[in-house]
JSON list of C-alpha atoms in Angstrom, two decimals:
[
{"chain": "A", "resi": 1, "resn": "UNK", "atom": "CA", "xyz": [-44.41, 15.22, -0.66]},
{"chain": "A", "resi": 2, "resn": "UNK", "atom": "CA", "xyz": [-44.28, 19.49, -0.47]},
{"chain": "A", "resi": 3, "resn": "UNK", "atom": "CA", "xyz": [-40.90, 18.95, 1.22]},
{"chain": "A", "resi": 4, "resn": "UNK", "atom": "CA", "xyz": [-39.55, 16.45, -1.32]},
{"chain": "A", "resi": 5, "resn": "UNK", "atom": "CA", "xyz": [-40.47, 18.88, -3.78]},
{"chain": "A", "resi": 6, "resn": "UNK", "atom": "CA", "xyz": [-38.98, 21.56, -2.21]},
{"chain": "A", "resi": 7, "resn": "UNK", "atom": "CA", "xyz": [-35.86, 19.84, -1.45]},
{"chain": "A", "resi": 8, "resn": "UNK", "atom": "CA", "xyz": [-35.31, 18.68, -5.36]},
{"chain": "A", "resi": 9, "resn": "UNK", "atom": "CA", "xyz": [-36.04, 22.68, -6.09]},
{"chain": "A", "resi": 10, "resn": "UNK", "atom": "CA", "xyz": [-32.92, 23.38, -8.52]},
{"chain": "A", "resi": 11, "resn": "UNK", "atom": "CA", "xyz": [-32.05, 26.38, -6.15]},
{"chain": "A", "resi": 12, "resn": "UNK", "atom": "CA", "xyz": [-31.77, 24.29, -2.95]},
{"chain": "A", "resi": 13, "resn": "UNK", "atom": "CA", "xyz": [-30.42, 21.17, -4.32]},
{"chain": "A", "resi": 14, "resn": "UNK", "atom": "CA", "xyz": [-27.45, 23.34, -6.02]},
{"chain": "A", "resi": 15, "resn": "UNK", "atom": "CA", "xyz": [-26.86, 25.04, -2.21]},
{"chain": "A", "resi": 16, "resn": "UNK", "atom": "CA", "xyz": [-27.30, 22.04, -0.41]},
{"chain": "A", "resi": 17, "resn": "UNK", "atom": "CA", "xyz": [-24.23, 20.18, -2.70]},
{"chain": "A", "resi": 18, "resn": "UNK", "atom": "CA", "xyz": [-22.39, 23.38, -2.49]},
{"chain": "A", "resi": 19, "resn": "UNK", "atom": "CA", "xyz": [-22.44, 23.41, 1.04]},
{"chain": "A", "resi": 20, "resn": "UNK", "atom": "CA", "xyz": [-22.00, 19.23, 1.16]},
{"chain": "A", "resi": 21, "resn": "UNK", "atom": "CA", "xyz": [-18.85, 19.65, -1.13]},
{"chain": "A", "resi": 22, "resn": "UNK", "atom": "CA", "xyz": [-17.17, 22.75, 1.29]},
{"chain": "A", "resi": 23, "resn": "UNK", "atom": "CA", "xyz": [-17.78, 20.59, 4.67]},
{"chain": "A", "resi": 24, "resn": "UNK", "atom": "CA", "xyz": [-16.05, 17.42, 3.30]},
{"chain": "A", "resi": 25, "resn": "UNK", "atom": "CA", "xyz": [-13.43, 19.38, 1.34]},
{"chain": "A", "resi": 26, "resn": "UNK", "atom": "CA", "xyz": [-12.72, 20.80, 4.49]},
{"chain": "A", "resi": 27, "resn": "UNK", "atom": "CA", "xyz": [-13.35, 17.76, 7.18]},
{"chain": "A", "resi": 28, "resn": "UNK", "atom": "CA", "xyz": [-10.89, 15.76, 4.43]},
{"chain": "A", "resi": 29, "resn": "UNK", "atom": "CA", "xyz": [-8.29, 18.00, 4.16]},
{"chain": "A", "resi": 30, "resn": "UNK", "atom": "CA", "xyz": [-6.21, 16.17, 6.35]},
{"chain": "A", "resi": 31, "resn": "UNK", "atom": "CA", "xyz": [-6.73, 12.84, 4.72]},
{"chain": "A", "resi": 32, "resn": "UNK", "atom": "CA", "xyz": [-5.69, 14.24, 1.27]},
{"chain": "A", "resi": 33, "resn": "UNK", "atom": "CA", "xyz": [-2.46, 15.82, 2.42]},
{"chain": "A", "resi": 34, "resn": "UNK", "atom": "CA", "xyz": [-1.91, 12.45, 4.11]},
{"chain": "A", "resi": 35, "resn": "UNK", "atom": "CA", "xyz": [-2.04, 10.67, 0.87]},
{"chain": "A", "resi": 36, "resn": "UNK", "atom": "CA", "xyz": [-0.70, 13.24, -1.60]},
{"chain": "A", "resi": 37, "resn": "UNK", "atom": "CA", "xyz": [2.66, 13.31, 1.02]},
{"chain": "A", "resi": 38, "resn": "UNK", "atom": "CA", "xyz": [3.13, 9.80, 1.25]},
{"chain": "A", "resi": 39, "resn": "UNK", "atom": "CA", "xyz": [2.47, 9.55, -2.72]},
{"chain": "A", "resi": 40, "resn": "UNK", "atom": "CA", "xyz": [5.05, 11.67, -3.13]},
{"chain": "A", "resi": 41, "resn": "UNK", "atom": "CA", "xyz": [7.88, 9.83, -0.73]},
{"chain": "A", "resi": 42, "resn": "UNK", "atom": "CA", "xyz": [6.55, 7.08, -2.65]},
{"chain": "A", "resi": 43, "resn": "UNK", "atom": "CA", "xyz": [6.75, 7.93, -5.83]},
{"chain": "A", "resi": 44, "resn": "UNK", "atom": "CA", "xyz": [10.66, 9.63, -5.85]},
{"chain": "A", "resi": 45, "resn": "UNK", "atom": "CA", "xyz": [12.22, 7.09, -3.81]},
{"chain": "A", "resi": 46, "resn": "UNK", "atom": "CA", "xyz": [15.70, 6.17, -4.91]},
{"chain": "A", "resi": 47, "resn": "UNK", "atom": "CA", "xyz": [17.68, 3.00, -5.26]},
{"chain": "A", "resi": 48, "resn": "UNK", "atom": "CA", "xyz": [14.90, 0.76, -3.43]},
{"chain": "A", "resi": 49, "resn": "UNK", "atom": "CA", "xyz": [15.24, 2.63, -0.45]},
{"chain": "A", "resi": 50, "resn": "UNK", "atom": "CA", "xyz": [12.18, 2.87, 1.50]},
{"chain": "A", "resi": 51, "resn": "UNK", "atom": "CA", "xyz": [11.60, 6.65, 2.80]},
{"chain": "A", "resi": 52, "resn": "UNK", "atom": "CA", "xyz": [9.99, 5.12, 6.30]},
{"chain": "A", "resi": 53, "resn": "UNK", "atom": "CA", "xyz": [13.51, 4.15, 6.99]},
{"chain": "A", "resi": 54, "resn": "UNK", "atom": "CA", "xyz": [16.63, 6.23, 7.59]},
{"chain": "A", "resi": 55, "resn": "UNK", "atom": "CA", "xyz": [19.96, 4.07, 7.55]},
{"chain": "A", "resi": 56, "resn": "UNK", "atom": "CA", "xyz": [22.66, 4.37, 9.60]},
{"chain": "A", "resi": 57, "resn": "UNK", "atom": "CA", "xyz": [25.86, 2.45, 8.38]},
{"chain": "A", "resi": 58, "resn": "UNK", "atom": "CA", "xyz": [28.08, 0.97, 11.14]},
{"chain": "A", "resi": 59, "resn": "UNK", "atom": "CA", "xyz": [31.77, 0.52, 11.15]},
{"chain": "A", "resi": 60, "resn": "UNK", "atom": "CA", "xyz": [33.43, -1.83, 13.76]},
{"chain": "A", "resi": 61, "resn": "UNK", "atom": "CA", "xyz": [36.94, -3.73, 14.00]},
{"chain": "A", "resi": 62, "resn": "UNK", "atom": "CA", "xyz": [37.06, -7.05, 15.41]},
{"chain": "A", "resi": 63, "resn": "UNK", "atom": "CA", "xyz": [39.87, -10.00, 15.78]},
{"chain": "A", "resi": 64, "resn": "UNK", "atom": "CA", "xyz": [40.32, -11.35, 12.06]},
{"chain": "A", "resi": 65, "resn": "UNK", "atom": "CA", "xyz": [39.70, -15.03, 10.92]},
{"chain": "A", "resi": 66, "resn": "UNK", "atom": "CA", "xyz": [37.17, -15.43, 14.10]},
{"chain": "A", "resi": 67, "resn": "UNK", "atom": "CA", "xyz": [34.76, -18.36, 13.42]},
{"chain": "A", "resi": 68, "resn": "UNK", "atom": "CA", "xyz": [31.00, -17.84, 13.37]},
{"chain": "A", "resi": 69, "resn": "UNK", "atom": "CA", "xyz": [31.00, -18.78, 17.47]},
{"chain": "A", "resi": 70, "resn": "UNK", "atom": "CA", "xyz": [33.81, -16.59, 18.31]},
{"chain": "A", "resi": 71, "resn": "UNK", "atom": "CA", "xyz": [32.59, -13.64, 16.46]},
{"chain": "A", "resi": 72, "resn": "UNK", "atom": "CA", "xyz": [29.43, -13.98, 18.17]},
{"chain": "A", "resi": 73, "resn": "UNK", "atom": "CA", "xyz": [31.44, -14.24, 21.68]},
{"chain": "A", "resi": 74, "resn": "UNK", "atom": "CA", "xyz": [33.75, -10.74, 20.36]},
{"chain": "A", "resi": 75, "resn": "UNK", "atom": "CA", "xyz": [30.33, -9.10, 19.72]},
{"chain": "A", "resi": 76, "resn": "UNK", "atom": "CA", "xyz": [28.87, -9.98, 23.09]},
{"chain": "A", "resi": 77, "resn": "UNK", "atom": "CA", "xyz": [31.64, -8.86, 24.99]},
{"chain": "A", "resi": 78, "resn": "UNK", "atom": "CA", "xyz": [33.13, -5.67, 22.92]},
{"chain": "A", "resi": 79, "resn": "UNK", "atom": "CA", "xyz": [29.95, -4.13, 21.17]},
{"chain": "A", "resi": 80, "resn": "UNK", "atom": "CA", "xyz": [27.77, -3.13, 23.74]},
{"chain": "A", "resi": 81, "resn": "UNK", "atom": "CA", "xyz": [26.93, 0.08, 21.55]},
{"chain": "A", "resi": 82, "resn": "UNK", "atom": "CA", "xyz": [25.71, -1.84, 19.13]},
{"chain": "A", "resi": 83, "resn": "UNK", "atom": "CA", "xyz": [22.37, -3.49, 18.56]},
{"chain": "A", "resi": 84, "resn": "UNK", "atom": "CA", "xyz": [22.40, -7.51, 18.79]},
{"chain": "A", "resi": 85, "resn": "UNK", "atom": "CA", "xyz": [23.58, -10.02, 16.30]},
{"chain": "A", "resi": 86, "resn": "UNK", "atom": "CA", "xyz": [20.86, -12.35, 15.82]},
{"chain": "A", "resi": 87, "resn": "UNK", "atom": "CA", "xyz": [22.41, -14.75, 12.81]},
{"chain": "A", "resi": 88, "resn": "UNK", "atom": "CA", "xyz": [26.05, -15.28, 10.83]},
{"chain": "A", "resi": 89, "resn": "UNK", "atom": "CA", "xyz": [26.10, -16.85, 7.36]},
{"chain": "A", "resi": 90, "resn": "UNK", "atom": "CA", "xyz": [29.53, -17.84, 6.22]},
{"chain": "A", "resi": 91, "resn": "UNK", "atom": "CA", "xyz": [29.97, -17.11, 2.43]},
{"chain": "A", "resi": 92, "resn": "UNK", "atom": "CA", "xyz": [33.65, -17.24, 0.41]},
{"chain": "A", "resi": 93, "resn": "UNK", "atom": "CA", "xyz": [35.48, -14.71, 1.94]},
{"chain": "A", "resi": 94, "resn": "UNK", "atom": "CA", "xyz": [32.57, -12.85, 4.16]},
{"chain": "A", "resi": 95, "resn": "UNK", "atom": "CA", "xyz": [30.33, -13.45, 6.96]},
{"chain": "A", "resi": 96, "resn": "UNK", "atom": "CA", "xyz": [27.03, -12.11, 6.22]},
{"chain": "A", "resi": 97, "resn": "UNK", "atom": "CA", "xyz": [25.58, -10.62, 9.24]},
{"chain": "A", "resi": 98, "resn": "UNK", "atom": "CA", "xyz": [21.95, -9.60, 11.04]},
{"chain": "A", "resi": 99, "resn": "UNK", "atom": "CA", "xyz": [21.85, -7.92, 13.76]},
{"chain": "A", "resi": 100, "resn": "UNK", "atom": "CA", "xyz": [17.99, -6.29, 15.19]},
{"chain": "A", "resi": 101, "resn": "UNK", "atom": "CA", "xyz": [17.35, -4.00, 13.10]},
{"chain": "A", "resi": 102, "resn": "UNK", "atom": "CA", "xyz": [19.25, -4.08, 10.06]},
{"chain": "A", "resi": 103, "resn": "UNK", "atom": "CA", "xyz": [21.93, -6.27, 8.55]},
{"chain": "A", "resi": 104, "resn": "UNK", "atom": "CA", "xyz": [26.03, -6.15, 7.52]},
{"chain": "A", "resi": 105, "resn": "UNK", "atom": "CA", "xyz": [29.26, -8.05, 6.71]},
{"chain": "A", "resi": 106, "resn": "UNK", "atom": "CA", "xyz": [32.42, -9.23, 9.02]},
{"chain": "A", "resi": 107, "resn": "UNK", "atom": "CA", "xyz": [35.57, -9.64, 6.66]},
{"chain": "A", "resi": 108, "resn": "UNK", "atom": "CA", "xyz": [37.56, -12.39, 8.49]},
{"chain": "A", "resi": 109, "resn": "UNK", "atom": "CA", "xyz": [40.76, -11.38, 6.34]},
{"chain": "A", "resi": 110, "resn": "UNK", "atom": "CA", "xyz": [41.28, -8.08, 8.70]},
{"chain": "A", "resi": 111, "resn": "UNK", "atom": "CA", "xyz": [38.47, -8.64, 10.86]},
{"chain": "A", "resi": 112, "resn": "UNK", "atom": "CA", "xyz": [36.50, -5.34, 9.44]},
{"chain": "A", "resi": 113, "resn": "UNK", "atom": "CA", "xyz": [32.81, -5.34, 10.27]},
{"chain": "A", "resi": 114, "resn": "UNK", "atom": "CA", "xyz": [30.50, -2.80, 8.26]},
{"chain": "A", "resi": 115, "resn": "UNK", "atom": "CA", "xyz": [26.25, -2.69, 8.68]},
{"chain": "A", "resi": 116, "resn": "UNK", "atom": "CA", "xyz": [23.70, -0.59, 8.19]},
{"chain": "A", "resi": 117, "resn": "UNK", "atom": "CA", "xyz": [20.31, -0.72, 10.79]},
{"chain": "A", "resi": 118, "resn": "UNK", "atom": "CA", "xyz": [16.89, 0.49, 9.66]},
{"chain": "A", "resi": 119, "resn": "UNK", "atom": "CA", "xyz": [15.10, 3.12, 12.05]},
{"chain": "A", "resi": 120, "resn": "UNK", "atom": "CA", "xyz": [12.07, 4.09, 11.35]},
{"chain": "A", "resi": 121, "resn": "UNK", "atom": "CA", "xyz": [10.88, 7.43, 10.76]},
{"chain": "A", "resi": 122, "resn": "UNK", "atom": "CA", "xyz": [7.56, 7.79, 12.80]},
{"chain": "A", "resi": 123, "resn": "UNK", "atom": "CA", "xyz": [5.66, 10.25, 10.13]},
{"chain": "A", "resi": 124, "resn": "UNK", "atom": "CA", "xyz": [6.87, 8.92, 7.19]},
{"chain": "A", "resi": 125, "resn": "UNK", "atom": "CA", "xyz": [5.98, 5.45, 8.22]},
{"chain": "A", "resi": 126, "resn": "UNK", "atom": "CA", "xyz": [2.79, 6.38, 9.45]},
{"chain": "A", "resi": 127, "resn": "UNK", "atom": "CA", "xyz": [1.96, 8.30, 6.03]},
{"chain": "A", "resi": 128, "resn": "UNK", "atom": "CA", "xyz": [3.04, 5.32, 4.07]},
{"chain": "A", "resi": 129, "resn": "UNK", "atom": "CA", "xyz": [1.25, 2.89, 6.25]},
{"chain": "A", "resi": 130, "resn": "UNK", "atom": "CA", "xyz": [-2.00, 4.71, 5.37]},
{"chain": "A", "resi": 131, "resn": "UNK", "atom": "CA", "xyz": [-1.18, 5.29, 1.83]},
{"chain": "A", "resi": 132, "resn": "UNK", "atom": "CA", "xyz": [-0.11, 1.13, 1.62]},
{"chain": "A", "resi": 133, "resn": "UNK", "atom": "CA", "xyz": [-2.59, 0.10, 3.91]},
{"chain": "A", "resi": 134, "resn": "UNK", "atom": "CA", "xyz": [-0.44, -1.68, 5.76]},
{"chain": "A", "resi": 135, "resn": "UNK", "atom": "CA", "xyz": [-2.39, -4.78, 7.65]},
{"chain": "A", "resi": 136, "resn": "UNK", "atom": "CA", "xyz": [-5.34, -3.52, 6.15]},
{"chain": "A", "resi": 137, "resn": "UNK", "atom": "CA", "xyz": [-6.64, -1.81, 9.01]},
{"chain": "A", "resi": 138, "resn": "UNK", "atom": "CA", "xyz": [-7.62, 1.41, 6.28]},
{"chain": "A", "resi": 139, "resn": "UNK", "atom": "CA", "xyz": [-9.75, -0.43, 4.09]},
{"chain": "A", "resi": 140, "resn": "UNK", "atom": "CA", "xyz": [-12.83, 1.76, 5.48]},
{"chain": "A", "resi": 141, "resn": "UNK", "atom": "CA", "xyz": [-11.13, 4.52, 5.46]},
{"chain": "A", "resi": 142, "resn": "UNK", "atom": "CA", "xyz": [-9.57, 4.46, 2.10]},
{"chain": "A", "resi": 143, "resn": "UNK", "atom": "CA", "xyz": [-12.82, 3.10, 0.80]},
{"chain": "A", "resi": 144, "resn": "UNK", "atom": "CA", "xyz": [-14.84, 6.39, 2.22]},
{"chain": "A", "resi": 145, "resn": "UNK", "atom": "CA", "xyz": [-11.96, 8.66, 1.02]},
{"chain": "A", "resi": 146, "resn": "UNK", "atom": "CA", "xyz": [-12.45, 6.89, -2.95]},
{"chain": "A", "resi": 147, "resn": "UNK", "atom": "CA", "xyz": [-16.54, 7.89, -2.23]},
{"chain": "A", "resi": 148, "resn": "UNK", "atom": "CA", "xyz": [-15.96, 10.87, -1.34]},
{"chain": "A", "resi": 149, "resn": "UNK", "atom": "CA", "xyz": [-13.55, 11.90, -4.22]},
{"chain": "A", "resi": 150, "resn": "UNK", "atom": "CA", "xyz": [-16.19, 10.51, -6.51]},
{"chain": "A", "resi": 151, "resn": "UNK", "atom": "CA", "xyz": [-18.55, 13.09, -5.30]},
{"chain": "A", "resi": 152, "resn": "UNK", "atom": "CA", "xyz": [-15.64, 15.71, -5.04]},
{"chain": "A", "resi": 153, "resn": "UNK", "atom": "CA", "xyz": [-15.55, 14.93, -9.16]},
{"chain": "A", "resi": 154, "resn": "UNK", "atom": "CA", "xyz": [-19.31, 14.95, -9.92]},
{"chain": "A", "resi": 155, "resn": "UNK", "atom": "CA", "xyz": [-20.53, 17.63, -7.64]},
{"chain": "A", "resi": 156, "resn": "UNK", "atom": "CA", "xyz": [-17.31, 20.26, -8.89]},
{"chain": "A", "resi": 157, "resn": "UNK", "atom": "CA", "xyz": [-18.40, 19.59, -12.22]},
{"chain": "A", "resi": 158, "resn": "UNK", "atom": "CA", "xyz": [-21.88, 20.60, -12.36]},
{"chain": "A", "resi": 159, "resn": "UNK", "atom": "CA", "xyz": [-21.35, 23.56, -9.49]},
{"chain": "A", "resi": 160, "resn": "UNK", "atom": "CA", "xyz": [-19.90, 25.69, -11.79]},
{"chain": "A", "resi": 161, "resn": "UNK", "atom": "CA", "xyz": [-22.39, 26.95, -14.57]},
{"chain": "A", "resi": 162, "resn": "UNK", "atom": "CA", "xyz": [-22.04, 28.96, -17.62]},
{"chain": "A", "resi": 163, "resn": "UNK", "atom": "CA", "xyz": [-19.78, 29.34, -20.50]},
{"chain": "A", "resi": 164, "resn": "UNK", "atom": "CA", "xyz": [-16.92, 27.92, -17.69]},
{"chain": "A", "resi": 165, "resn": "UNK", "atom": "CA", "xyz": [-18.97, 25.46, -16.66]},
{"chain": "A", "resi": 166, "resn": "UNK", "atom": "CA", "xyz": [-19.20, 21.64, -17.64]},
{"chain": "A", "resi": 167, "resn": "UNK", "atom": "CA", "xyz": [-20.73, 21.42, -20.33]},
{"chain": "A", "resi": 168, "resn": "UNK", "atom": "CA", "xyz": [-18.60, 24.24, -22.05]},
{"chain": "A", "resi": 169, "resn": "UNK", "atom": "CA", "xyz": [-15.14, 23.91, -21.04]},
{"chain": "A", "resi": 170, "resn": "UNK", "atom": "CA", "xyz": [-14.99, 21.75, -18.23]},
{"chain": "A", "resi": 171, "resn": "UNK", "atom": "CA", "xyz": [-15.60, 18.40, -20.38]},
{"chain": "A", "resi": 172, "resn": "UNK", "atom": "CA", "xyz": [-12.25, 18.85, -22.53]},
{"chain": "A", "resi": 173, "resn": "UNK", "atom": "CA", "xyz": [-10.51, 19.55, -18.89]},
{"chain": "A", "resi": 174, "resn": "UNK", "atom": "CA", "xyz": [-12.02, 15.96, -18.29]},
{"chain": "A", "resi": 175, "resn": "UNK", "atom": "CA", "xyz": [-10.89, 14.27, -21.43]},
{"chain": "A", "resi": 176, "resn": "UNK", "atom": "CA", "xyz": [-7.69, 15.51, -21.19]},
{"chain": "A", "resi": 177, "resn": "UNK", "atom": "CA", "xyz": [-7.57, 14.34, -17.70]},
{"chain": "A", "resi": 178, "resn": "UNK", "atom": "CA", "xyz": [-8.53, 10.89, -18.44]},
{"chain": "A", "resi": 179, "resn": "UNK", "atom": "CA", "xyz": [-6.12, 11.02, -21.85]},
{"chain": "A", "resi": 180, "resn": "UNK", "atom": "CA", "xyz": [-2.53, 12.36, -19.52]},
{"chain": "A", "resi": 181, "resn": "UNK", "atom": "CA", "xyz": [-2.53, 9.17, -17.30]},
{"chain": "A", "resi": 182, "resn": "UNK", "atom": "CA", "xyz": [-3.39, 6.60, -20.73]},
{"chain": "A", "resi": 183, "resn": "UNK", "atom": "CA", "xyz": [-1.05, 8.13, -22.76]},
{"chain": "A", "resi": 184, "resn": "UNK", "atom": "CA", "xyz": [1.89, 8.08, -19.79]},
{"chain": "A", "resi": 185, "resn": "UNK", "atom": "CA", "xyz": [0.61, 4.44, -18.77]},
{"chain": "A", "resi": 186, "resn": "UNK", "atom": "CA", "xyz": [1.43, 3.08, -23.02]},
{"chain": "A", "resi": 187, "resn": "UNK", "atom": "CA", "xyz": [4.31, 5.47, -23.70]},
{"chain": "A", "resi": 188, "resn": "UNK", "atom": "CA", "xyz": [6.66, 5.80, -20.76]}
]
């Protein structure tokens, strides 16, 4: 009972979440810049593109007015270079393409073939695969992280004492925290 008393001693408790707050600050470091780097790709993508990506556009000449069959054939024996055509779809006046890895158009009018393929970025996908939890194999990890943020945000506010502490200035720093994100959410 002595050492329960001591431990809940206002001096200890305060060092004992100081100290608790600098070791996961630090041991999550990593984490956060993980998740503040892929929130960022995230958030300024452009034009649907997905930053885990980086496309590179194609350009090759084949026979024109080749059939679906033949085209296949041309591509088989005079596109080594590039990666393999897996499907044609006739449309009007195009062919739409898909070859591994990405996807195009053959213009049977003058035989012009243009396509882009998808590579993936290793970091950037593995960022964004944390950040999306991709497959769900994060869900512990993202659920610790969201803990441990929670105590980041309880135990920073009542460290700090005094006329800059919580009860003084830091709970209008809070309000206007929680006010920002409402007032972007109903006016943007």
């Amino acid at each position: 009972m002595e050492l329960l008393m001591k431990w809940w001693n206002k001096k200890v408790f305060n060092k004992s979440i100081r100290s608790l707050h600098r070791d996961l600050g630090y041991l999550f470091i990593g984490l956060t810049l993980i998740y503040a780097i892929s929130g960022i790709l995230l958030v300024l993508k452009k034009d649907g593109q997905n930053p885990s990506y980086r496309e590179i556009i194609m350009e090759k000449e084949a026979k024109a007015n080749l059939k679906p069959d033949e085209l296949k054939t041309f591509w088989k024996d005079h596109f080594s270079d590039a990666p393999k055509l897996t499907r044609i779809i006739p449309a009007e006046d195009v062919y739409n393409i898909y070859v591994k890895g990405g996807l195009g158009k053959y213009y049977p009018y003058n035989g012009r073939i243009e396509f882009t393929i998808f590579k993936k970025i290793p970091v950037y996908k593995f960022v964004n695969d944390i950040h999306y939890n991709s497959g769900h194999r994060f869900t512990f990890l993202a659920v610790i992280f969201s803990i441990v943020l929670v105590f980041f945000a309880i135990s920073g506010a009542v460290m700090v004492k005094g006329k800059k502490g919580f009860k003084k200035r830091g709970v209008w720093l809070m309000i206007i925290g929680f006010i920002i994100p409402v007032l972007l959410f109903f006016y943007t």
